[in-house]
């Protein structure tokens, strides 16, 4: 018998045994991992069941649901008061509208003025975003009493009211760089700056 052939055969057998042993070890490792995952999953289920029965968690959940319901009710009340939209009012409606909400932004405008139309476009975009503030507009030509009373001399004029009192104003576009092509964001930032005390947020 050729000693090299015997050596080769023995080497092949040894390699085959090593491969078989490695395959068995790999299979054992996979089975162990699957068992560990199954145990972990059942452990997670137990933890989840324990969490579902946790009175503290139930209390937090109930409080969160109550807070969400209260927020929805508050938003509905504000919508019924005319918040969330940009509406035109008459001089006769003015006092009721301005005193009927805590925060009101009123645009005094003239229907023929191009800059008033630009202001309209931006305020219409902001109204649904800031539900806590009522956005209205009033034709200055048809509201001579309040134009005089509030000392409005330049249009557009946006007046910020808090609890029925005029607390600040934006006259023309001078705070907006005196340009017609300002962004809604620029107007929003000016109103926020003017209204730090005012709480223009939502």
mmCIF file of C-alpha atoms in Angstrom:
data_model
loop_
_atom_site.group_PDB
_atom_site.id
_atom_site.type_symbol
_atom_site.label_atom_id
_atom_site.label_comp_id
_atom_site.label_asym_id
_atom_site.label_seq_id
_atom_site.Cartn_x
_atom_site.Cartn_y
_atom_site.Cartn_z
ATOM 1 C CA UNK A 1 0.000 0.000 0.000
ATOM 2 C CA UNK A 2 1.297 3.402 -0.976
ATOM 3 C CA UNK A 3 2.106 5.416 2.215
ATOM 4 C CA UNK A 4 1.230 8.719 0.503
ATOM 5 C CA UNK A 5 -2.221 7.398 -0.482
ATOM 6 C CA UNK A 6 -2.838 6.210 3.092
ATOM 7 C CA UNK A 7 -1.734 9.587 4.418
ATOM 8 C CA UNK A 8 -4.042 11.368 1.927
ATOM 9 C CA UNK A 9 -6.995 9.145 2.837
ATOM 10 C CA UNK A 10 -6.430 9.672 6.552
ATOM 11 C CA UNK A 11 -6.103 13.410 5.973
ATOM 12 C CA UNK A 12 -9.381 13.477 3.991
ATOM 13 C CA UNK A 13 -11.130 11.458 6.716
ATOM 14 C CA UNK A 14 -9.838 13.807 9.401
ATOM 15 C CA UNK A 15 -10.938 16.866 7.379
ATOM 16 C CA UNK A 16 -14.344 15.225 6.825
ATOM 17 C CA UNK A 17 -14.673 14.603 10.565
ATOM 18 C CA UNK A 18 -13.713 18.216 11.305
ATOM 19 C CA UNK A 19 -16.326 19.471 8.807
ATOM 20 C CA UNK A 20 -18.983 17.184 10.244
ATOM 21 C CA UNK A 21 -18.162 18.376 13.764
ATOM 22 C CA UNK A 22 -18.288 22.020 12.617
ATOM 23 C CA UNK A 23 -21.664 21.400 10.957
ATOM 24 C CA UNK A 24 -22.992 19.832 14.189
ATOM 25 C CA UNK A 25 -21.690 22.768 16.245
ATOM 26 C CA UNK A 26 -23.233 25.269 13.828
ATOM 27 C CA UNK A 27 -26.573 23.448 13.981
ATOM 28 C CA UNK A 28 -26.445 23.437 17.807
ATOM 29 C CA UNK A 29 -25.682 27.173 17.769
ATOM 30 C CA UNK A 30 -28.685 27.908 15.504
ATOM 31 C CA UNK A 31 -31.014 25.823 17.709
ATOM 32 C CA UNK A 32 -29.690 27.611 20.818
ATOM 33 C CA UNK A 33 -30.308 31.014 19.202
ATOM 34 C CA UNK A 34 -33.845 30.044 18.210
ATOM 35 C CA UNK A 35 -34.558 28.854 21.761
ATOM 36 C CA UNK A 36 -33.123 32.089 23.171
ATOM 37 C CA UNK A 37 -35.280 34.169 20.819
ATOM 38 C CA UNK A 38 -38.384 32.172 21.722
ATOM 39 C CA UNK A 39 -37.616 32.591 25.429
ATOM 40 C CA UNK A 40 -37.007 36.313 24.921
ATOM 41 C CA UNK A 41 -40.285 36.687 23.021
ATOM 42 C CA UNK A 42 -42.237 34.927 25.752
ATOM 43 C CA UNK A 43 -40.396 37.046 28.330
ATOM 44 C CA UNK A 44 -41.402 40.189 26.385
ATOM 45 C CA UNK A 45 -45.010 39.040 26.376
ATOM 46 C CA UNK A 46 -44.911 38.595 30.122
ATOM 47 C CA UNK A 47 -43.431 42.076 30.538
ATOM 48 C CA UNK A 48 -46.064 43.525 28.213
ATOM 49 C CA UNK A 49 -48.838 41.850 30.181
ATOM 50 C CA UNK A 50 -47.368 43.222 33.385
ATOM 51 C CA UNK A 51 -47.219 46.708 31.835
ATOM 52 C CA UNK A 52 -50.820 46.519 30.664
ATOM 53 C CA UNK A 53 -51.929 45.783 34.222
ATOM 54 C CA UNK A 54 -49.754 48.554 35.708
ATOM 55 C CA UNK A 55 -52.077 51.037 37.492
ATOM 56 C CA UNK A 56 -49.550 53.887 37.107
ATOM 57 C CA UNK A 57 -49.423 53.359 33.349
ATOM 58 C CA UNK A 58 -53.225 53.191 33.174
ATOM 59 C CA UNK A 59 -53.431 56.468 35.115
ATOM 60 C CA UNK A 60 -50.944 58.166 32.754
ATOM 61 C CA UNK A 61 -52.852 56.853 29.752
ATOM 62 C CA UNK A 62 -56.185 58.131 31.136
ATOM 63 C CA UNK A 63 -54.645 61.553 31.883
ATOM 64 C CA UNK A 64 -53.237 61.786 28.347
ATOM 65 C CA UNK A 65 -56.586 60.849 26.791
ATOM 66 C CA UNK A 66 -58.349 63.452 28.970
ATOM 67 C CA UNK A 67 -55.797 66.129 27.960
ATOM 68 C CA UNK A 68 -56.259 65.302 24.266
ATOM 69 C CA UNK A 69 -60.062 65.471 24.603
ATOM 70 C CA UNK A 70 -59.781 68.827 26.384
ATOM 71 C CA UNK A 71 -57.517 70.152 23.604
ATOM 72 C CA UNK A 72 -59.979 69.021 20.921
ATOM 73 C CA UNK A 73 -62.867 70.670 22.801
ATOM 74 C CA UNK A 74 -60.858 73.907 23.152
ATOM 75 C CA UNK A 75 -60.107 73.914 19.407
ATOM 76 C CA UNK A 76 -63.795 73.377 18.621
ATOM 77 C CA UNK A 77 -64.801 76.303 20.861
ATOM 78 C CA UNK A 78 -62.214 78.534 19.151
ATOM 79 C CA UNK A 79 -63.474 77.498 15.707
ATOM 80 C CA UNK A 80 -67.047 78.357 16.721
ATOM 81 C CA UNK A 81 -65.728 81.802 17.783
ATOM 82 C CA UNK A 82 -64.323 82.336 14.277
ATOM 83 C CA UNK A 83 -60.730 81.221 14.851
ATOM 84 C CA UNK A 84 -58.830 79.250 12.225
ATOM 85 C CA UNK A 85 -60.030 81.318 9.271
ATOM 86 C CA UNK A 86 -59.485 84.809 7.919
ATOM 87 C CA UNK A 87 -62.879 86.519 7.779
ATOM 88 C CA UNK A 88 -64.220 89.903 6.764
ATOM 89 C CA UNK A 89 -66.383 91.683 9.320
ATOM 90 C CA UNK A 90 -68.450 94.869 9.342
ATOM 91 C CA UNK A 91 -68.050 97.926 11.550
ATOM 92 C CA UNK A 92 -71.088 96.758 13.521
ATOM 93 C CA UNK A 93 -69.399 93.414 14.254
ATOM 94 C CA UNK A 94 -66.053 94.937 15.218
ATOM 95 C CA UNK A 95 -66.453 95.386 18.990
ATOM 96 C CA UNK A 96 -68.025 91.962 19.474
ATOM 97 C CA UNK A 97 -65.303 90.257 17.439
ATOM 98 C CA UNK A 98 -62.403 92.053 19.126
ATOM 99 C CA UNK A 99 -63.714 91.646 22.673
ATOM 100 C CA UNK A 100 -65.049 88.110 22.109
ATOM 101 C CA UNK A 101 -61.591 86.504 21.926
ATOM 102 C CA UNK A 102 -58.450 86.954 23.970
ATOM 103 C CA UNK A 103 -56.187 87.480 20.925
ATOM 104 C CA UNK A 104 -57.282 89.138 17.685
ATOM 105 C CA UNK A 105 -55.384 90.421 14.654
ATOM 106 C CA UNK A 106 -57.430 92.857 12.573
ATOM 107 C CA UNK A 107 -56.384 94.074 9.140
ATOM 108 C CA UNK A 108 -57.832 97.465 8.209
ATOM 109 C CA UNK A 109 -57.749 97.540 4.416
ATOM 110 C CA UNK A 110 -59.010 99.221 1.273
ATOM 111 C CA UNK A 111 -60.317 96.942 -1.462
ATOM 112 C CA UNK A 112 -58.550 98.888 -4.229
ATOM 113 C CA UNK A 113 -55.081 98.944 -2.645
ATOM 114 C CA UNK A 114 -52.638 96.413 -4.064
ATOM 115 C CA UNK A 115 -50.637 96.200 -0.830
ATOM 116 C CA UNK A 116 -53.790 95.372 1.130
ATOM 117 C CA UNK A 117 -54.322 92.404 -1.205
ATOM 118 C CA UNK A 118 -50.750 91.243 -0.505
ATOM 119 C CA UNK A 119 -51.375 91.468 3.254
ATOM 120 C CA UNK A 120 -54.649 89.552 2.816
ATOM 121 C CA UNK A 121 -52.848 86.688 1.099
ATOM 122 C CA UNK A 122 -50.340 86.291 3.948
ATOM 123 C CA UNK A 123 -52.866 86.639 6.783
ATOM 124 C CA UNK A 124 -55.117 84.075 5.096
ATOM 125 C CA UNK A 125 -52.172 81.625 5.187
ATOM 126 C CA UNK A 126 -51.407 82.309 8.866
ATOM 127 C CA UNK A 127 -54.978 82.138 10.211
ATOM 128 C CA UNK A 128 -55.341 78.317 10.191
ATOM 129 C CA UNK A 129 -51.843 77.889 11.679
ATOM 130 C CA UNK A 130 -52.475 80.085 14.746
ATOM 131 C CA UNK A 131 -55.818 78.800 15.950
ATOM 132 C CA UNK A 132 -55.440 80.586 19.287
ATOM 133 C CA UNK A 133 -55.593 83.968 17.525
ATOM 134 C CA UNK A 134 -58.598 85.284 15.598
ATOM 135 C CA UNK A 135 -57.743 86.814 12.205
ATOM 136 C CA UNK A 136 -60.240 89.319 10.782
ATOM 137 C CA UNK A 137 -60.302 92.177 8.290
ATOM 138 C CA UNK A 138 -62.350 95.336 8.129
ATOM 139 C CA UNK A 139 -62.835 97.632 5.140
ATOM 140 C CA UNK A 140 -61.502 100.961 6.438
ATOM 141 C CA UNK A 141 -63.755 102.885 4.027
ATOM 142 C CA UNK A 142 -66.818 101.358 5.697
ATOM 143 C CA UNK A 143 -65.561 101.774 9.273
ATOM 144 C CA UNK A 144 -64.878 105.517 9.679
ATOM 145 C CA UNK A 145 -65.629 105.540 13.427
ATOM 146 C CA UNK A 146 -62.970 102.935 14.318
ATOM 147 C CA UNK A 147 -60.474 104.276 11.767
ATOM 148 C CA UNK A 148 -60.673 107.643 13.545
ATOM 149 C CA UNK A 149 -60.818 106.163 17.058
ATOM 150 C CA UNK A 150 -57.747 103.968 16.433
ATOM 151 C CA UNK A 151 -55.837 106.742 14.586
ATOM 152 C CA UNK A 152 -55.378 104.743 11.376
ATOM 153 C CA UNK A 153 -53.741 106.928 8.720
ATOM 154 C CA UNK A 154 -51.894 104.428 6.461
ATOM 155 C CA UNK A 155 -53.181 101.221 4.879
ATOM 156 C CA UNK A 156 -52.705 98.368 5.181
ATOM 157 C CA UNK A 157 -52.785 98.593 8.965
ATOM 158 C CA UNK A 158 -52.741 95.419 11.049
ATOM 159 C CA UNK A 159 -53.655 95.912 14.704
ATOM 160 C CA UNK A 160 -53.027 93.334 17.422
ATOM 161 C CA UNK A 161 -55.654 93.227 20.165
ATOM 162 C CA UNK A 162 -55.428 91.481 23.506
ATOM 163 C CA UNK A 163 -58.615 91.174 25.544
ATOM 164 C CA UNK A 164 -60.208 93.908 23.422
ATOM 165 C CA UNK A 165 -57.345 96.412 23.797
ATOM 166 C CA UNK A 166 -55.155 97.491 20.860
ATOM 167 C CA UNK A 167 -51.631 96.720 22.016
ATOM 168 C CA UNK A 168 -49.501 96.967 18.855
ATOM 169 C CA UNK A 169 -49.733 97.548 15.121
ATOM 170 C CA UNK A 170 -48.041 96.967 11.800
ATOM 171 C CA UNK A 171 -48.388 100.027 9.533
ATOM 172 C CA UNK A 172 -47.854 99.595 5.807
ATOM 173 C CA UNK A 173 -44.846 97.479 4.887
ATOM 174 C CA UNK A 174 -42.207 99.548 6.712
ATOM 175 C CA UNK A 175 -41.427 96.723 9.190
ATOM 176 C CA UNK A 176 -41.235 94.295 6.260
ATOM 177 C CA UNK A 177 -38.479 96.092 4.360
ATOM 178 C CA UNK A 178 -40.945 98.354 2.488
ATOM 179 C CA UNK A 179 -41.069 95.748 -0.300
ATOM 180 C CA UNK A 180 -44.057 93.971 -1.794
ATOM 181 C CA UNK A 181 -42.360 90.592 -2.143
ATOM 182 C CA UNK A 182 -41.926 89.709 1.536
ATOM 183 C CA UNK A 183 -42.617 86.121 2.592
ATOM 184 C CA UNK A 184 -45.372 84.857 4.847
ATOM 185 C CA UNK A 185 -42.595 83.747 7.211
ATOM 186 C CA UNK A 186 -41.289 87.342 7.379
ATOM 187 C CA UNK A 187 -44.759 88.620 8.342
ATOM 188 C CA UNK A 188 -45.145 85.786 10.843
ATOM 189 C CA UNK A 189 -41.800 86.680 12.462
ATOM 190 C CA UNK A 190 -42.714 90.389 12.692
ATOM 191 C CA UNK A 191 -46.060 89.547 14.283
ATOM 192 C CA UNK A 192 -44.325 87.216 16.751
ATOM 193 C CA UNK A 193 -41.734 89.872 17.561
ATOM 194 C CA UNK A 194 -44.396 92.544 18.051
ATOM 195 C CA UNK A 195 -46.427 90.068 20.015
ATOM 196 C CA UNK A 196 -43.915 88.594 22.469
ATOM 197 C CA UNK A 197 -46.250 89.721 25.233
ATOM 198 C CA UNK A 198 -49.098 88.605 22.993
ATOM 199 C CA UNK A 199 -48.430 84.891 22.864
ATOM 200 C CA UNK A 200 -48.743 84.389 19.104
ATOM 201 C CA UNK A 201 -48.139 80.652 19.157
ATOM 202 C CA UNK A 202 -49.964 77.339 18.689
#
